[in-house]
């Protein structure tokens, strides 16, 4: 079983990001979906404090102008190929699903809208964890815990 913390759009809210990480407990990997702003080093430091140091995967968001992070990333965790991108470069969820499928992925992670979203489209699980920053649109900070168990995928909201 692989436990993956999925985060997006913290926009400098390190307190909220740290609380979400602590609520997740043990994670094997963290996927950050852009608008990480100045939080990249903070997140890396928090992950390094964990007993087994989860792997960090990240992509650039529309507010990460000086970032050297890629716009998209394809990773493999267990039996799953996971497509990651922020979300500001595709016009629709159908486009995201097709892009993920064209790259062999069965899961697509995205952010940008600050709104949580989870659905299957064209055989691809589309997941947006919402915003990891409290200040974003006045809502509560949130993330997702994605649990990969063989071919099964379970998603838990972390508030």
Coordinates of C-alpha atoms in Angstrom, one line a residue:
X1 CA 0.0 0.0 0.0
X2 CA 1.3 3.4 -1.0
X3 CA 0.1 6.6 0.8
X4 CA 0.4 9.8 -1.2
X5 CA -0.3 13.3 0.1
X6 CA -1.7 15.4 -2.7
X7 CA -1.5 19.2 -2.3
X8 CA -2.0 22.3 -4.4
X9 CA -2.2 26.1 -4.2
X10 CA -0.7 26.8 -0.7
X11 CA 0.2 30.4 -1.8
X12 CA 2.5 30.9 1.1
X13 CA 0.2 29.6 3.9
X14 CA 2.9 27.5 5.6
X15 CA 0.8 27.0 8.8
X16 CA -2.0 25.4 6.9
X17 CA 0.3 23.3 4.9
X18 CA 2.1 22.0 8.0
X19 CA -1.3 21.2 9.7
X20 CA -2.4 19.2 6.6
X21 CA 0.8 17.3 6.5
X22 CA 0.5 16.4 10.2
X23 CA -3.1 15.2 9.8
X24 CA -2.0 12.8 7.0
X25 CA 0.4 10.9 9.2
X26 CA 2.6 8.5 7.4
X27 CA 3.0 9.2 3.6
X28 CA 5.3 7.6 1.1
X29 CA 5.2 10.4 -1.4
X30 CA 3.9 14.0 -1.7
X31 CA 2.6 15.4 -5.0
X32 CA 2.4 19.2 -5.1
X33 CA 0.4 20.6 -8.1
X34 CA 1.6 24.1 -8.4
X35 CA 1.3 27.6 -6.8
X36 CA 3.8 26.4 -4.2
X37 CA 5.3 29.9 -4.2
X38 CA 7.9 30.2 -1.5
X39 CA 6.7 27.1 0.2
X40 CA 8.8 24.6 -1.7
X41 CA 11.8 24.6 0.6
X42 CA 9.5 24.6 3.6
X43 CA 7.6 21.6 2.3
X44 CA 10.9 19.8 1.6
X45 CA 12.2 20.5 5.1
X46 CA 8.9 19.2 6.6
X47 CA 9.1 16.0 4.6
X48 CA 12.8 15.5 5.6
X49 CA 11.7 15.6 9.3
X50 CA 9.5 12.6 8.8
X51 CA 10.9 9.3 9.9
X52 CA 11.1 7.8 6.3
X53 CA 11.4 11.0 4.2
X54 CA 8.7 10.8 1.5
X55 CA 9.6 11.5 -2.1
X56 CA 8.4 15.0 -3.3
X57 CA 7.1 15.4 -6.8
X58 CA 6.0 18.9 -7.9
X59 CA 4.9 20.9 -10.9
X60 CA 4.9 24.6 -11.6
X61 CA 1.7 26.7 -11.2
X62 CA 0.7 30.0 -12.9
X63 CA 2.1 31.9 -9.9
X64 CA 5.4 30.1 -9.8
X65 CA 7.0 32.4 -12.4
X66 CA 10.6 31.9 -11.5
X67 CA 10.3 28.2 -10.7
X68 CA 12.4 25.6 -12.5
X69 CA 9.7 23.0 -11.9
X70 CA 8.2 21.3 -15.0
X71 CA 4.8 22.2 -16.2
X72 CA 3.8 18.5 -16.4
X73 CA 5.2 15.4 -14.8
X74 CA 4.5 11.7 -15.3
X75 CA 5.4 9.5 -12.3
X76 CA 4.8 5.8 -11.6
X77 CA 3.8 4.7 -8.1
X78 CA 3.0 1.0 -7.6
X79 CA 0.8 -0.2 -10.5
X80 CA -0.3 3.4 -11.4
X81 CA 1.0 6.0 -13.8
X82 CA 0.1 9.5 -12.5
X83 CA 0.0 12.6 -14.7
X84 CA 0.5 15.9 -12.8
X85 CA -0.1 19.4 -13.9
X86 CA -1.4 22.6 -12.3
X87 CA -4.4 23.1 -14.5
X88 CA -3.9 26.5 -16.0
X89 CA -2.7 25.2 -19.4
X90 CA -5.7 23.0 -20.3
X91 CA -9.1 24.3 -21.3
X92 CA -11.2 21.5 -19.9
X93 CA -11.2 18.3 -17.8
X94 CA -11.7 16.3 -21.1
X95 CA -8.4 17.8 -22.3
X96 CA -6.7 16.8 -19.1
X97 CA -8.2 13.3 -19.3
X98 CA -7.0 12.8 -22.9
X99 CA -3.6 14.2 -22.1
X100 CA -3.2 11.9 -19.2
X101 CA -4.4 8.9 -21.2
X102 CA -2.1 9.7 -24.1
X103 CA 0.8 9.6 -21.7
X104 CA -0.3 6.2 -20.4
X105 CA -1.6 7.5 -17.0
X106 CA -4.6 6.2 -15.2
X107 CA -4.6 9.0 -12.7
X108 CA -4.4 12.8 -13.4
X109 CA -3.7 15.2 -10.5
X110 CA -4.4 18.9 -11.0
X111 CA -5.0 22.1 -9.0
X112 CA -5.5 25.8 -10.0
X113 CA -9.2 26.1 -9.3
X114 CA -8.9 25.8 -5.5
X115 CA -12.0 23.6 -5.6
X116 CA -11.8 19.9 -4.8
X117 CA -12.9 17.6 -7.6
X118 CA -12.8 13.9 -8.0
X119 CA -14.3 11.9 -11.0
X120 CA -13.5 9.3 -13.6
X121 CA -13.4 10.4 -17.2
X122 CA -12.3 8.2 -20.1
X123 CA -10.9 5.7 -17.7
X124 CA -8.7 8.3 -15.9
X125 CA -9.2 9.3 -12.3
X126 CA -9.2 13.1 -12.2
X127 CA -8.3 14.5 -8.8
X128 CA -8.0 18.1 -7.6
X129 CA -7.3 18.3 -3.8
X130 CA -8.5 21.9 -3.5
X131 CA -6.3 24.6 -1.9
X132 CA -3.8 23.9 0.8
X133 CA -3.9 27.6 1.9
X134 CA -6.6 29.0 4.2
X135 CA -6.6 32.4 2.6
X136 CA -7.7 31.1 -0.8
X137 CA -11.3 32.1 -1.5
X138 CA -12.1 32.2 2.2
X139 CA -12.3 28.4 2.5
X140 CA -10.7 26.0 4.7
X141 CA -7.3 24.6 3.8
X142 CA -7.6 21.1 2.3
X143 CA -5.6 18.3 0.7
X144 CA -6.1 14.7 -0.4
X145 CA -4.7 11.5 0.8
X146 CA -4.5 9.0 -2.1
X147 CA -4.1 5.4 -1.1
X148 CA -2.8 3.1 -3.8
X149 CA -3.4 -0.6 -2.9
X150 CA -2.5 -2.7 -6.0
X151 CA -4.9 -1.6 -8.7
X152 CA -7.3 0.0 -6.2
X153 CA -7.3 3.7 -5.5
X154 CA -8.9 5.3 -2.4
X155 CA -9.2 9.1 -1.8
X156 CA -9.6 10.7 1.6
X157 CA -10.2 14.4 2.0
X158 CA -7.9 16.0 4.6
X159 CA -9.3 19.2 6.2

